[in-house]
Coordinates of C-alpha atoms in Angstrom, one line a residue:
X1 CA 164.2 -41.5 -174.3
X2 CA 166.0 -43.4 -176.6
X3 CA 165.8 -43.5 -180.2
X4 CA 162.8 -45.5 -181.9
X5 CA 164.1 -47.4 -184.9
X6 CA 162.0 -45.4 -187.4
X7 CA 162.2 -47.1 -190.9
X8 CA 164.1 -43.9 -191.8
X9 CA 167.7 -45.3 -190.8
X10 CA 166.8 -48.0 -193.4
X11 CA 165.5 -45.7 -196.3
X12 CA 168.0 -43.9 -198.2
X13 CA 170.6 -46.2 -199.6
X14 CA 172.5 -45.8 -202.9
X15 CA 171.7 -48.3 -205.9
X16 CA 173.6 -51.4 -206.2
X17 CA 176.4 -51.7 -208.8
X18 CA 174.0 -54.8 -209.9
X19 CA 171.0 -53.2 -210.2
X20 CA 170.7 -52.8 -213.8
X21 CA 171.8 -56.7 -214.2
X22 CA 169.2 -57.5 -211.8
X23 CA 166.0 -55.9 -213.9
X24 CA 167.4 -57.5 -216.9
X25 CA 167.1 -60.8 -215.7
X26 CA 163.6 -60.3 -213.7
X27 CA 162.3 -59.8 -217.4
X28 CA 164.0 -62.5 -218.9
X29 CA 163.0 -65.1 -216.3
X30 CA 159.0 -64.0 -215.9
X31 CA 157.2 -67.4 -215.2
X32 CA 160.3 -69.7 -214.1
X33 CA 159.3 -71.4 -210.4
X34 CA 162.4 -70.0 -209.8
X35 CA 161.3 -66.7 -210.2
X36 CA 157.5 -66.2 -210.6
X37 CA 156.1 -62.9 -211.8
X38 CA 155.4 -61.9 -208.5
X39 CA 158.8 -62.7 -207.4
X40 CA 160.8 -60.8 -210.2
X41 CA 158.4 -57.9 -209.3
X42 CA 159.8 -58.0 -205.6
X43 CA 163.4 -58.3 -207.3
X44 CA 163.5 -55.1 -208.5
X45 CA 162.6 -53.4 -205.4
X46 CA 165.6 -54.7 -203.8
X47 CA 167.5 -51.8 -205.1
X48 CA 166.0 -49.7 -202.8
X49 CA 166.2 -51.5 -199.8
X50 CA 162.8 -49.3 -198.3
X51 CA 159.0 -50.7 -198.0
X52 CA 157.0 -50.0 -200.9
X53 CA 155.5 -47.2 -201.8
X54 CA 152.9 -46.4 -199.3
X55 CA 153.7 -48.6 -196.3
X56 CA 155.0 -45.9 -193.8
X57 CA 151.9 -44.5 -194.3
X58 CA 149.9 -47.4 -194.5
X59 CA 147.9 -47.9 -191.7
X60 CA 149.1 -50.1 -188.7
X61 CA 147.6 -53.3 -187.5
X62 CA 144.5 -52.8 -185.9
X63 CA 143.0 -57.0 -185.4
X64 CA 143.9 -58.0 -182.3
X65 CA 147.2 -60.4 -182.3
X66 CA 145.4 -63.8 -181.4
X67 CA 148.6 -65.5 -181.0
X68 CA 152.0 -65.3 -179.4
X69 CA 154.4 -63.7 -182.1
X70 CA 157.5 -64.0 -180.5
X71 CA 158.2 -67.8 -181.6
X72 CA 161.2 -67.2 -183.1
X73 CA 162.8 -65.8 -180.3
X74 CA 164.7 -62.5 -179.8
X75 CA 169.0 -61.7 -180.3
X76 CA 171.7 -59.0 -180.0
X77 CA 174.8 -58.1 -181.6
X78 CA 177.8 -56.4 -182.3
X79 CA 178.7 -54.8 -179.1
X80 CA 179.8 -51.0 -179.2
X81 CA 180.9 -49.0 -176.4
X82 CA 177.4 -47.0 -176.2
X83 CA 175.3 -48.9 -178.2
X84 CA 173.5 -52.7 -178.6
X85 CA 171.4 -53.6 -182.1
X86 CA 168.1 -55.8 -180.6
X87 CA 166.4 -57.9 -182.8
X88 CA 163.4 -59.7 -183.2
X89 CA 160.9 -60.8 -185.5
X90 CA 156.6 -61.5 -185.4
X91 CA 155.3 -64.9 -186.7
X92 CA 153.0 -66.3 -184.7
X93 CA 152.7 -68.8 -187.5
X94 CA 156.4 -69.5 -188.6
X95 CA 155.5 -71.6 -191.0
X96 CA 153.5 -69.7 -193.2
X97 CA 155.3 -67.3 -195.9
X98 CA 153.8 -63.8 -194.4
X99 CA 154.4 -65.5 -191.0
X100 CA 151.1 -64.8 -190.0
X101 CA 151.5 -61.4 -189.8
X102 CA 149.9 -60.1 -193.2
X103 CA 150.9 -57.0 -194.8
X104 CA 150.1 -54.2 -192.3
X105 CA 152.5 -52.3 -190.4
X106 CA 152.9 -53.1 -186.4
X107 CA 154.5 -50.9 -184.0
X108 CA 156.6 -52.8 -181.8
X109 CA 157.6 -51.7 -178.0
X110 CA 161.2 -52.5 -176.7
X111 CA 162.6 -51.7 -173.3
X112 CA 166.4 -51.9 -172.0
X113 CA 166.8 -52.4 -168.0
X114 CA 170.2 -53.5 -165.8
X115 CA 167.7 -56.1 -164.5
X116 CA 166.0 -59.0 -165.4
X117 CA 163.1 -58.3 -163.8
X118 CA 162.6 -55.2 -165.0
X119 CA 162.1 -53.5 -162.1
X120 CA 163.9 -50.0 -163.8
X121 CA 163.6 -49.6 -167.0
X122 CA 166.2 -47.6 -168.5
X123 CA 165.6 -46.8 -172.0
X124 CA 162.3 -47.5 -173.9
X125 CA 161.0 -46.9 -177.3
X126 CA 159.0 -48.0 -180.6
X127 CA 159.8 -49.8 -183.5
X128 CA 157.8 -50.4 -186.5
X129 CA 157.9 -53.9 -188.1
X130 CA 157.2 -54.5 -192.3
X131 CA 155.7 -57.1 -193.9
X132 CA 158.8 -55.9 -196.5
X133 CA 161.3 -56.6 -193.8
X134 CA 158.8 -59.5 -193.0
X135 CA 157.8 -57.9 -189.8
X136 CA 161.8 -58.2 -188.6
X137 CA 162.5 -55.3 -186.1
X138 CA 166.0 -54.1 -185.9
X139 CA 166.6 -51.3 -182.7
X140 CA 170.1 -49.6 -182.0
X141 CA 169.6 -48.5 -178.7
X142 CA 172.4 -45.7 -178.0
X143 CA 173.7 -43.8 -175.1
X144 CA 174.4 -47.0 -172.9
X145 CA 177.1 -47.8 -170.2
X146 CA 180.3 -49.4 -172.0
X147 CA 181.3 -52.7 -170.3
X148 CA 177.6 -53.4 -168.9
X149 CA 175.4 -56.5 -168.9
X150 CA 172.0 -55.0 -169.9
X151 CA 168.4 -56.9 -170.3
X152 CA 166.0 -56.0 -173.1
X153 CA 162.3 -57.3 -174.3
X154 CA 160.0 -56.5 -176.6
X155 CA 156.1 -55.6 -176.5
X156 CA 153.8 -56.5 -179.4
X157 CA 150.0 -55.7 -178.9
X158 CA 149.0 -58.0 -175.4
X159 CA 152.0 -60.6 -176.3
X160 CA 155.4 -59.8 -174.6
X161 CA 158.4 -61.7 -176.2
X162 CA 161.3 -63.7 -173.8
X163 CA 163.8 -61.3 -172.5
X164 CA 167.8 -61.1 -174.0
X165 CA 170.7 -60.3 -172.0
X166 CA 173.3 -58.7 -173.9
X167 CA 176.7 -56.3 -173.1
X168 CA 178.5 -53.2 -174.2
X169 CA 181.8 -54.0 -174.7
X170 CA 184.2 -51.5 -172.9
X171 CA 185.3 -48.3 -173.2
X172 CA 187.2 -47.1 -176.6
X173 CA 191.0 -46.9 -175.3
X174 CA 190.5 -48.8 -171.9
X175 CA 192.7 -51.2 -170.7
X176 CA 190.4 -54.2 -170.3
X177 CA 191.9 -56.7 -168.5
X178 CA 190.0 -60.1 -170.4
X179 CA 187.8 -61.0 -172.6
X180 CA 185.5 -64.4 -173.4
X181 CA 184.4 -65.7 -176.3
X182 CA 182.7 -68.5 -178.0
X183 CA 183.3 -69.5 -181.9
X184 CA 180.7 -71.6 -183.8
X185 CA 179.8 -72.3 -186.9
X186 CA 178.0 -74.6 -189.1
X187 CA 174.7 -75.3 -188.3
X188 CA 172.8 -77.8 -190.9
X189 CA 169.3 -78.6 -188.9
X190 CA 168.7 -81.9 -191.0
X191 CA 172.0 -83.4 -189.4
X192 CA 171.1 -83.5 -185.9
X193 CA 170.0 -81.3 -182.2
X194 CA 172.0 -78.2 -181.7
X195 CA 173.3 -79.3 -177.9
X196 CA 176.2 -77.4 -178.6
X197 CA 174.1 -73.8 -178.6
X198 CA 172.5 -74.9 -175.5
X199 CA 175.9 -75.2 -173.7
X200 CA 177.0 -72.0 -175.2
X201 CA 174.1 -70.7 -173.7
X202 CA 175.0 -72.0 -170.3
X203 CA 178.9 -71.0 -170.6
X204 CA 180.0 -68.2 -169.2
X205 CA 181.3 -65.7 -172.6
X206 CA 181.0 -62.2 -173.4
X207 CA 180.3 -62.4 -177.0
X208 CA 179.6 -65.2 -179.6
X209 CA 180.6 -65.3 -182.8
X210 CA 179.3 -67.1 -185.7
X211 CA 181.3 -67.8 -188.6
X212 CA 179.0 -68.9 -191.4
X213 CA 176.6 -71.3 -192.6
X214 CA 173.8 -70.3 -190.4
X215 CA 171.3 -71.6 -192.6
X216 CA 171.9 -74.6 -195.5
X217 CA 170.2 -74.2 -199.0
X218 CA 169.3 -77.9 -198.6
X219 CA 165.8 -80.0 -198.1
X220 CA 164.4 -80.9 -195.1
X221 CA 162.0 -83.7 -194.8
X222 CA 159.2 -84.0 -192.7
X223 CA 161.1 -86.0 -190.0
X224 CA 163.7 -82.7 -189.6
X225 CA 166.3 -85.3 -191.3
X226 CA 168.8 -87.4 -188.7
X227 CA 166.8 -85.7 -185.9
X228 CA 164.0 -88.3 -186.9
X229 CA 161.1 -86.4 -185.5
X230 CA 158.1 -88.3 -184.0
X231 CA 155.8 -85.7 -182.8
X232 CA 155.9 -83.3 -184.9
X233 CA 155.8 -83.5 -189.1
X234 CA 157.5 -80.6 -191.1
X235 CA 155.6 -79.0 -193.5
X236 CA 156.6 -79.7 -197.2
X237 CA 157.5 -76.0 -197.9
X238 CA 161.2 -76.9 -196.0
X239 CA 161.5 -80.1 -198.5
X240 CA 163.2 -78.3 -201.7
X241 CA 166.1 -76.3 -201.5
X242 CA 165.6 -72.7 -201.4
X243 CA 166.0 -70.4 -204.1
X244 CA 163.4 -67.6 -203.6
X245 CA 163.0 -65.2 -201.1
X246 CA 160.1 -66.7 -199.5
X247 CA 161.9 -69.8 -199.2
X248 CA 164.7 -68.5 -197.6
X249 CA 162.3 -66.8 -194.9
X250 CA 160.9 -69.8 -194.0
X251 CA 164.5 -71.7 -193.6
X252 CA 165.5 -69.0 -191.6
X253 CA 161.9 -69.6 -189.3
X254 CA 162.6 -73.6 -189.1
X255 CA 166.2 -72.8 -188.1
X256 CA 165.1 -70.4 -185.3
X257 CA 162.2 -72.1 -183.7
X258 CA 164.7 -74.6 -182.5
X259 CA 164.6 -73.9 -179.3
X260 CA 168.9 -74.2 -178.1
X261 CA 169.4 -71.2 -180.9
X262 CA 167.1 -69.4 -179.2
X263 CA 168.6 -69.9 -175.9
X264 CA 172.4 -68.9 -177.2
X265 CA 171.2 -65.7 -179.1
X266 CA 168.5 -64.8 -175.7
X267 CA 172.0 -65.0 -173.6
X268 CA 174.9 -63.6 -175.7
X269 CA 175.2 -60.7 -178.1
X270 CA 176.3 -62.3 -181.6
X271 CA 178.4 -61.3 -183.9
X272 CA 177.8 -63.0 -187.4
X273 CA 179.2 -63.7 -191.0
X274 CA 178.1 -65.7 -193.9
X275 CA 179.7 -68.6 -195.7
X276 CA 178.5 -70.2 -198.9
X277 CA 174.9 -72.5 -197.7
X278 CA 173.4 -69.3 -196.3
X279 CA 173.3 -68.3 -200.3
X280 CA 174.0 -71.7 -202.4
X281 CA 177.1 -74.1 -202.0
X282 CA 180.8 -73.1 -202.9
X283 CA 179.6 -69.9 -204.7
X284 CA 182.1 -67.4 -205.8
X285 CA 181.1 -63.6 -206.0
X286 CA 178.7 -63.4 -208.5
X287 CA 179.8 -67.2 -210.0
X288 CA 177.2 -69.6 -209.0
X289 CA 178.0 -73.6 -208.0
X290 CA 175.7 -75.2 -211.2
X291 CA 175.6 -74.1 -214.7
X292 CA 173.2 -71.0 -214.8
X293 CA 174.0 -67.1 -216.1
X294 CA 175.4 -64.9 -213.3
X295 CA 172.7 -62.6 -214.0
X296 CA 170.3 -65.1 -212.5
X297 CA 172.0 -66.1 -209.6
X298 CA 172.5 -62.8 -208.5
X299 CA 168.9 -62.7 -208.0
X300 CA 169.0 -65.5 -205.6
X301 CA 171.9 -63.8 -203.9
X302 CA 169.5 -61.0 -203.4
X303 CA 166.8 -63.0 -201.9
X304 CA 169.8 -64.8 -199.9
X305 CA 171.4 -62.0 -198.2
X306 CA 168.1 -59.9 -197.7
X307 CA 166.7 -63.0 -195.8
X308 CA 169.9 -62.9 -193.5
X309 CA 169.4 -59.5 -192.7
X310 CA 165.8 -59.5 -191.8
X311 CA 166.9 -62.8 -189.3
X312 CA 170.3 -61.7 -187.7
X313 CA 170.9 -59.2 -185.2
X314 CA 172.4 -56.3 -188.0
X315 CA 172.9 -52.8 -187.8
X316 CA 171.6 -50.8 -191.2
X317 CA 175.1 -50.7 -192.1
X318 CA 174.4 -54.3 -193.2
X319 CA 171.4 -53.9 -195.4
X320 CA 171.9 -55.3 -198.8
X321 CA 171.6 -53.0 -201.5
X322 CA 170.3 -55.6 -204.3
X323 CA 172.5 -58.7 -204.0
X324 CA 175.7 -56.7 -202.6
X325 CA 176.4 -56.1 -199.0
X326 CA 178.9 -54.4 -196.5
X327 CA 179.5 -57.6 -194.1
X328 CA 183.1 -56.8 -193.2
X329 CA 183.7 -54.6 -190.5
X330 CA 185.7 -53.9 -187.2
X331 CA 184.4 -54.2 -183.3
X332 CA 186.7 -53.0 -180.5
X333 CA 187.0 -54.7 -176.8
X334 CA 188.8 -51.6 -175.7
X335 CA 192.8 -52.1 -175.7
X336 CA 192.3 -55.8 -175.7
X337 CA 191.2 -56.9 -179.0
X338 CA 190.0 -55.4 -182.3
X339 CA 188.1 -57.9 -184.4
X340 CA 187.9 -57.8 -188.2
X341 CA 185.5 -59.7 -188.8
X342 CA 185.9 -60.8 -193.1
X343 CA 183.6 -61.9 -196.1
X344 CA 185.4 -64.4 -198.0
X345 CA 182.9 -65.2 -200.2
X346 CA 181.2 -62.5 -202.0
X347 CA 184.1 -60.4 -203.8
X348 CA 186.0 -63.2 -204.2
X349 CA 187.7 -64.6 -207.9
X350 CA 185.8 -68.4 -209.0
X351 CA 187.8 -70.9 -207.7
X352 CA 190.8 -72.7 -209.4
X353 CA 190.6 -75.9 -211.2
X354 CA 186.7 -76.5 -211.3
X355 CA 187.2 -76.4 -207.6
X356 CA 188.5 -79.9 -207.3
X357 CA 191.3 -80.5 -204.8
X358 CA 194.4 -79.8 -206.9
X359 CA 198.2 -79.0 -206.2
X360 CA 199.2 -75.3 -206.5
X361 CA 199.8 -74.2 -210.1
X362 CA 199.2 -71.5 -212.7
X363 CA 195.8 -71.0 -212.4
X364 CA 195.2 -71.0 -208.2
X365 CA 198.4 -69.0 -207.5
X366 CA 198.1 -66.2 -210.4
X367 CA 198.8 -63.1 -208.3
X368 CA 195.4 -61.4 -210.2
X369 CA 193.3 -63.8 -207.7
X370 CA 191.7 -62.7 -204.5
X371 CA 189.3 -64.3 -202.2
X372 CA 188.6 -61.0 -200.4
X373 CA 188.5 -58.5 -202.9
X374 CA 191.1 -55.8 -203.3
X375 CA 189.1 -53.2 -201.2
X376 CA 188.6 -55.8 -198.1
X377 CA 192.2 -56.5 -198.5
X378 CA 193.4 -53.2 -198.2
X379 CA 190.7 -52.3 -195.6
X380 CA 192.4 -54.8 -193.5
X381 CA 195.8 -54.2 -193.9
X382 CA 194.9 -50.4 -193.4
X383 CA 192.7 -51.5 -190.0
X384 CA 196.3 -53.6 -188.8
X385 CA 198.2 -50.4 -189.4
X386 CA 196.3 -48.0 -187.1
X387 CA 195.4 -51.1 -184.6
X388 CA 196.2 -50.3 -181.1
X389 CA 195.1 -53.7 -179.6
X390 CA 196.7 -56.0 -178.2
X391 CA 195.7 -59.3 -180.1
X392 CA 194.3 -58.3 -183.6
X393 CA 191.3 -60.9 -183.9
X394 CA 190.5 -62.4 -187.5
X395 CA 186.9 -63.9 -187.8
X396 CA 186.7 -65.7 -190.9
X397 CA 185.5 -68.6 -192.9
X398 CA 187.2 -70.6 -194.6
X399 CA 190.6 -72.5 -193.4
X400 CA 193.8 -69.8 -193.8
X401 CA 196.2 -72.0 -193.1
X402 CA 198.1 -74.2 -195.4
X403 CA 196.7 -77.9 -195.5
X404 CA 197.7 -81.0 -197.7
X405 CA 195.7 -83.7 -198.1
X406 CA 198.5 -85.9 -198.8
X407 CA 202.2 -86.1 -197.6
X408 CA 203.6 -85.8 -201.0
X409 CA 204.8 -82.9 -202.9
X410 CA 202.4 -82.3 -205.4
X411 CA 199.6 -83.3 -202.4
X412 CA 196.1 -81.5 -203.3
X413 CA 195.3 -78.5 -201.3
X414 CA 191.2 -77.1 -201.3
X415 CA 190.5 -75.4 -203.5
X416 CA 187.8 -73.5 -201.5
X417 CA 190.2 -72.2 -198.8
X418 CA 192.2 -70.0 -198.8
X419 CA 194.8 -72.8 -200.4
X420 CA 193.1 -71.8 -203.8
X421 CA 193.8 -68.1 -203.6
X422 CA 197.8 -68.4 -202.2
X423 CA 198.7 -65.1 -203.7
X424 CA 195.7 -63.3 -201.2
X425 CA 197.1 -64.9 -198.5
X426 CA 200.6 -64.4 -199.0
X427 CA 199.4 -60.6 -199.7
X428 CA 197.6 -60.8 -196.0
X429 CA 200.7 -62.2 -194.1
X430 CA 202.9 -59.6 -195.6
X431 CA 200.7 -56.8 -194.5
X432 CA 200.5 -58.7 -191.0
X433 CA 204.1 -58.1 -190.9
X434 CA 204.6 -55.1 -191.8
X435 CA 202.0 -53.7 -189.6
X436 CA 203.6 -55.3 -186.9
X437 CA 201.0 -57.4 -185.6
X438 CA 202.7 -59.8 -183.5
X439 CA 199.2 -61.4 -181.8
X440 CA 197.3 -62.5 -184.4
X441 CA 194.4 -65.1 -183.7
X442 CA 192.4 -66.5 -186.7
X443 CA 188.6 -67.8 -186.2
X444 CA 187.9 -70.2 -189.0
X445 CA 184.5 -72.3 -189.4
X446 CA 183.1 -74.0 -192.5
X447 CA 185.3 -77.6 -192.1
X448 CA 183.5 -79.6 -189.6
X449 CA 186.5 -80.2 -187.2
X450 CA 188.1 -79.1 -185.1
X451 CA 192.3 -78.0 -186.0
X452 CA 194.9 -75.6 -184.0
X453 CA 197.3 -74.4 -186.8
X454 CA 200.5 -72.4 -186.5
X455 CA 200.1 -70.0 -188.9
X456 CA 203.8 -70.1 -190.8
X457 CA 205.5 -67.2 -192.8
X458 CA 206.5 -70.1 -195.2
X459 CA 203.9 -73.0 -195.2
X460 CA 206.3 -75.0 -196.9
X461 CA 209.5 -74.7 -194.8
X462 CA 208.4 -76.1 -190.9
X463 CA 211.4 -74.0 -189.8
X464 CA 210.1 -70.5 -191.0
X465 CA 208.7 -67.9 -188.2
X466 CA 205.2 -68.5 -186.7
X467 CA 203.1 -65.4 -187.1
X468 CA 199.7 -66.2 -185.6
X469 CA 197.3 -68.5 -184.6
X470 CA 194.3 -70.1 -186.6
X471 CA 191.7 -72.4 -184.6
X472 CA 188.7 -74.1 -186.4
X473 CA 186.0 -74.6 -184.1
X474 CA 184.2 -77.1 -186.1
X475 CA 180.8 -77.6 -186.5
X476 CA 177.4 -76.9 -184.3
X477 CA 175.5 -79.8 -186.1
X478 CA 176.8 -80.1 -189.7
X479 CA 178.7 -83.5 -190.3
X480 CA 176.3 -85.0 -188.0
X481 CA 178.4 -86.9 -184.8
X482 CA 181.5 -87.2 -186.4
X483 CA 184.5 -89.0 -184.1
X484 CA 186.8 -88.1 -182.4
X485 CA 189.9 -89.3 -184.3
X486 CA 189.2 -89.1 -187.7
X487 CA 190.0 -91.8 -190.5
X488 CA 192.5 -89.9 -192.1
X489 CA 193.7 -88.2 -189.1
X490 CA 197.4 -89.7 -189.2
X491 CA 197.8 -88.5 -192.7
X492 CA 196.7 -84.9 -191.9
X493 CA 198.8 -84.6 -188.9
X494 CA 202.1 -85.8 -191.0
X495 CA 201.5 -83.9 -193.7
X496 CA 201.1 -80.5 -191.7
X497 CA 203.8 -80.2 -189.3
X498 CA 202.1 -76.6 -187.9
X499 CA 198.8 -78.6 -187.5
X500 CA 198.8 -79.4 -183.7
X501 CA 195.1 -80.4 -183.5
X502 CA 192.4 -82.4 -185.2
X503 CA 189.2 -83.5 -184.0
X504 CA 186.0 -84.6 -185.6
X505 CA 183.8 -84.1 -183.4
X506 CA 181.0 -81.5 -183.0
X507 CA 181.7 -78.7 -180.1
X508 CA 182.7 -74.9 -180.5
X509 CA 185.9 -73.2 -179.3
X510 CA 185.8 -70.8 -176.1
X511 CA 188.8 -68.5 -176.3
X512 CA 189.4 -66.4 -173.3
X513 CA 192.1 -63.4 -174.3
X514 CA 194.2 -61.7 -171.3
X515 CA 197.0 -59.2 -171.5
X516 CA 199.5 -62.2 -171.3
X517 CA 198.2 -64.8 -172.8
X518 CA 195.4 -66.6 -175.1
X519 CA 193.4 -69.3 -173.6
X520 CA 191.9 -71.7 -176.4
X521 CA 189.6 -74.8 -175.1
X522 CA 188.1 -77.1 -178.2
X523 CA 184.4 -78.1 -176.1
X524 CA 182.8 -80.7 -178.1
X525 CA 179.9 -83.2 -177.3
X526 CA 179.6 -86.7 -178.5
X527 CA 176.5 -87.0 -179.8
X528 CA 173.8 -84.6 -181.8
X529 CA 171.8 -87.3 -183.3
X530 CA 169.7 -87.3 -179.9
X531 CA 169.4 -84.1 -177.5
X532 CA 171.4 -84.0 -174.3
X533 CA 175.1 -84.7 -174.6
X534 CA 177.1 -83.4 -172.1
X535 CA 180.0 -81.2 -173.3
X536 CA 183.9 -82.1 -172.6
X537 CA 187.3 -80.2 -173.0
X538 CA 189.0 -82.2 -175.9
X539 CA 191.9 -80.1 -175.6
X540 CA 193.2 -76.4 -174.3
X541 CA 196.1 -74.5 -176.3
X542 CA 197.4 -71.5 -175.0
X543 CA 199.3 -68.7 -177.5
X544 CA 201.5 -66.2 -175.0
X545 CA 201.3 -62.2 -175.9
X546 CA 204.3 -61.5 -178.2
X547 CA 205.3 -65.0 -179.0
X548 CA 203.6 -66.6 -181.5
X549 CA 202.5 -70.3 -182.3
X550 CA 200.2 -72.8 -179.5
X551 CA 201.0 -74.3 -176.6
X552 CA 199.4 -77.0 -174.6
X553 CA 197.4 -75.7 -171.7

């Protein structure tokens, strides 16, 4: 039998460093919509991370479940050797804040098999599901097969959800031969259908990794925005942006009753990080985009990032404590790959010049500024020291690589990137080096195209050594249908010699990794503002082991 997924793995975590900033500003801000009484209440019990006092002993749901409440699907992800975190979550009304649910406790069945059908089930057990966790159920099954495709389901009352397929990944140490992947990020519902989940889905990967901005803070109207909805009107709840923690529930319920999400996270494990949008726009560690006290936006942080975990396939590792949260960490595919995955935006300094596109200068290169925050920094340069992999794996957000907007010398650079923070990244190469990592593959969303970058020693000298690769695998739906050759496409492609792609289209990158060689295909569809599109190869790169820099395929 395997373990049950007792709310006691969740219970005991220590108390956020912001804790204390946190009650001060539930007491200051009282009646505010943005925080109502009842809110600021439910603030403060962030710091502990459990369900209120009472509620494992409070009695579970007895009334019948009328209706089906798997709607928003089911998901798995990061892949260990012996282990596989299932998720789901009941609302048989998604729409409402409590998701129908109410505020009893319900035991939840699950059941791992090597079939589809179910014909031998493997490992089976219970879960119970909150209303504080808003009925989310979070299972690490353990004592699984390494590098096996497994099926899984889930059991609530008479209802029994779709099933998941999902994978271990291989043996610590083994010499595993290849490995597929999908990257994808960027997934604004109000700009158009997510066709390109559906044909992740349907492609043939061992993993999928999503690189941030899941969710977007921003209003959707009734129509579902450029989708243009005729049979069906969205509730007004979705037509505000989201700033408390119910709001960001019911975002995250919106987002996953589209029915191609479903299908990608039913098919393939996920591994996920956040951007900015899953929280608020551009934000910087505790510095929020508009002009209001730190101390109050960290209390939308919290309602942020404890939405994301109660909706994304998360170990407890992951559960904020307050508004603060352990996102980074390292996955294995045995000798093959180790992945780190990053968090670029929650330790890291404001960003330079009011965030405007700017040329380098005083303020974005003073050595002081980091946009990982000096413990992520040295985690990862510690991680690249003892890596035994073959191709260390960077999933990230926000573009690494040098990239002018201009082609002359004082050309603006974002801000955002890591362009702003040129001391971190300089930092990052350098420990690249000196760990010896010679195959090192950067996964970059957030910019709505499509790039293949030579990652340079010296961004400003073409002739300086290539030291990895860094592919952008645009957007799923943000940017809406975008082109193929963008406007300024000409420009960008002069200015940045190591830039040998651009593309602005929507589409994901499949990268298949091998014991020689790299594999990079940019898959990209021409249309989202109607469903269907069918999905085309824009362009294949390959990067050889132990020679750095792209290649066309």
């Amino acid at each position: 039998m395997a373990p049950t997924g007792r709310p006691s793995a969740l219970a005991e975590h220590a108390f956020s460093p912001h804790d204390a900033v946190l009650r001060a500003a539930a007491r200051r801000l009282g009646r505010r919509r943005f925080l109502t009484v009842t809110a600021a209440a439910a603030a403060l019990a962030f710091s502990t991370n459990r369900p209120a006092r009472g509620a494992v002993a409070a009695p579970e749901r007895t009334a019948r479940i009328s209706k089906d409440p798997f709607t928003l699907g089911v998901a798995s992800g990061d892949p260990l050797p012996d282990s596989a975190l299932l998720w789901t979550r009941l609302a048989p009304e998604p729409f409402l804040e409590d998701g129908g649910m109410g505020t009893e406790r319900v035991t939840v069945e699950w059941e791992v098999a090597l079939d589809e059908y179910f014909a031998g089930v493997l490992f089976r057990g219970t879960a119970d599901a909150h209303a504080e966790y808003n009925h989310s159920v979070h299972v690490d099954v353990k004592g699984l097969t390494p590098g096996t495709v497994y099926y899984y389901r889930f059991r609530a009352g008479a209802w029994l959800s779709p099933a998941g397929r999902t994978r271990t990944a291989p043996a610590a140490g083994s010499a595993t031969s290849s490995l597929k992947l999908a990257a994808v990020a960027c997934q604004a519902y109000m700009d158009g259908y997510y066709t390109v989940l559906r044909h992740v889905a349907q492609d043939d990967v061992d993993v999928v990794f999503h690189l941030g901005d899941y969710l977007y803070e921003y209003a959707v109207n009734s129509e579902g925005g450029e989708r243009r909805y005729t049979d069906v009107t969205l509730p007004d709840v979705f037509n505000r942006e989201t700033m408390t923690l119910a709001d960001y529930r019911l975002r995250y319920s919106l987002y996953k009753t589209d029915e191609d999400l479903r299908a990608a996270h039913a098919r393939h494990p996920f591994v996920v990080a956040w951007d900015d949008h899953e929280t608020e726009n551009n934000y910087a560690g505790s510095t929020p985009e508009n002009d209001i006290p730190p101390s109050e936006f960290l209390l939308r942080r919290a309602a942020a990032y404890r939405a994301y975990w109660e909706n994304q396939p998360l170990r407890a590792a992951q559960l904020p404590q307050g508004p603060d949260a352990r996102l980074y960490r390292r996955l294995h595919w045995g000798t093959l790959a180790q992945f780190d995955i990053l968090d670029t935006r929650q330790y890291r300094s404001d960003q330079a010049y009011d965030d405007r596109p700017h040329a380098p200068g005083a303020e974005s290169d003073d050595p002081a500024r980091t946009i990982t925050g000096a413990e992520q920094e040295q985690w990862l340069l510690d991680g690249w020291k003892g890596s035994t992999a073959l191709w260390n794996v960077m999933p990230q957000q926000v573009c690494f690589s040098q990239r002018k907007f201009d082609v002359t010398a004082d050309a603006a650079l974002s801000m955002d990137a890591w362009d702003g923070y040129r001391a971190s990244r300089a930092r990052v190469v350098a420990g690249a080096k000196a760990a010896g990592v010679d195959n090192w593959l950067i996964l970059t969303g957030d910019v709505h195209v499509g790039y293949a970058l030579d990652v340079k020693e010296d961004f400003d000298d073409p002739a300086s050594a290539t030291v990895g690769t860094e592919v952008t695998c645009t957007s799923v739906a943000s940017g809406r249908d975008g082109v193929d050759k963008p406007a300024n496409w000409d420009l960008y492609m002069q200015a940045n010699p190591h830039m040998k792609f651009y593309n602005g289209r929507r589409g994901y990158v499949r990268a298949e990794l091998g014991r020689q060689a790299t594999h990079l295909d940019f898959r990209t569809v021409s249309a989202i503002s109607t469903p269907g599109a069918a999905v085309t190869t824009a362009a294949s790169f390959v990067t050889e082991a132990g020679t750095p820099g792209l290649k066309p395929a």
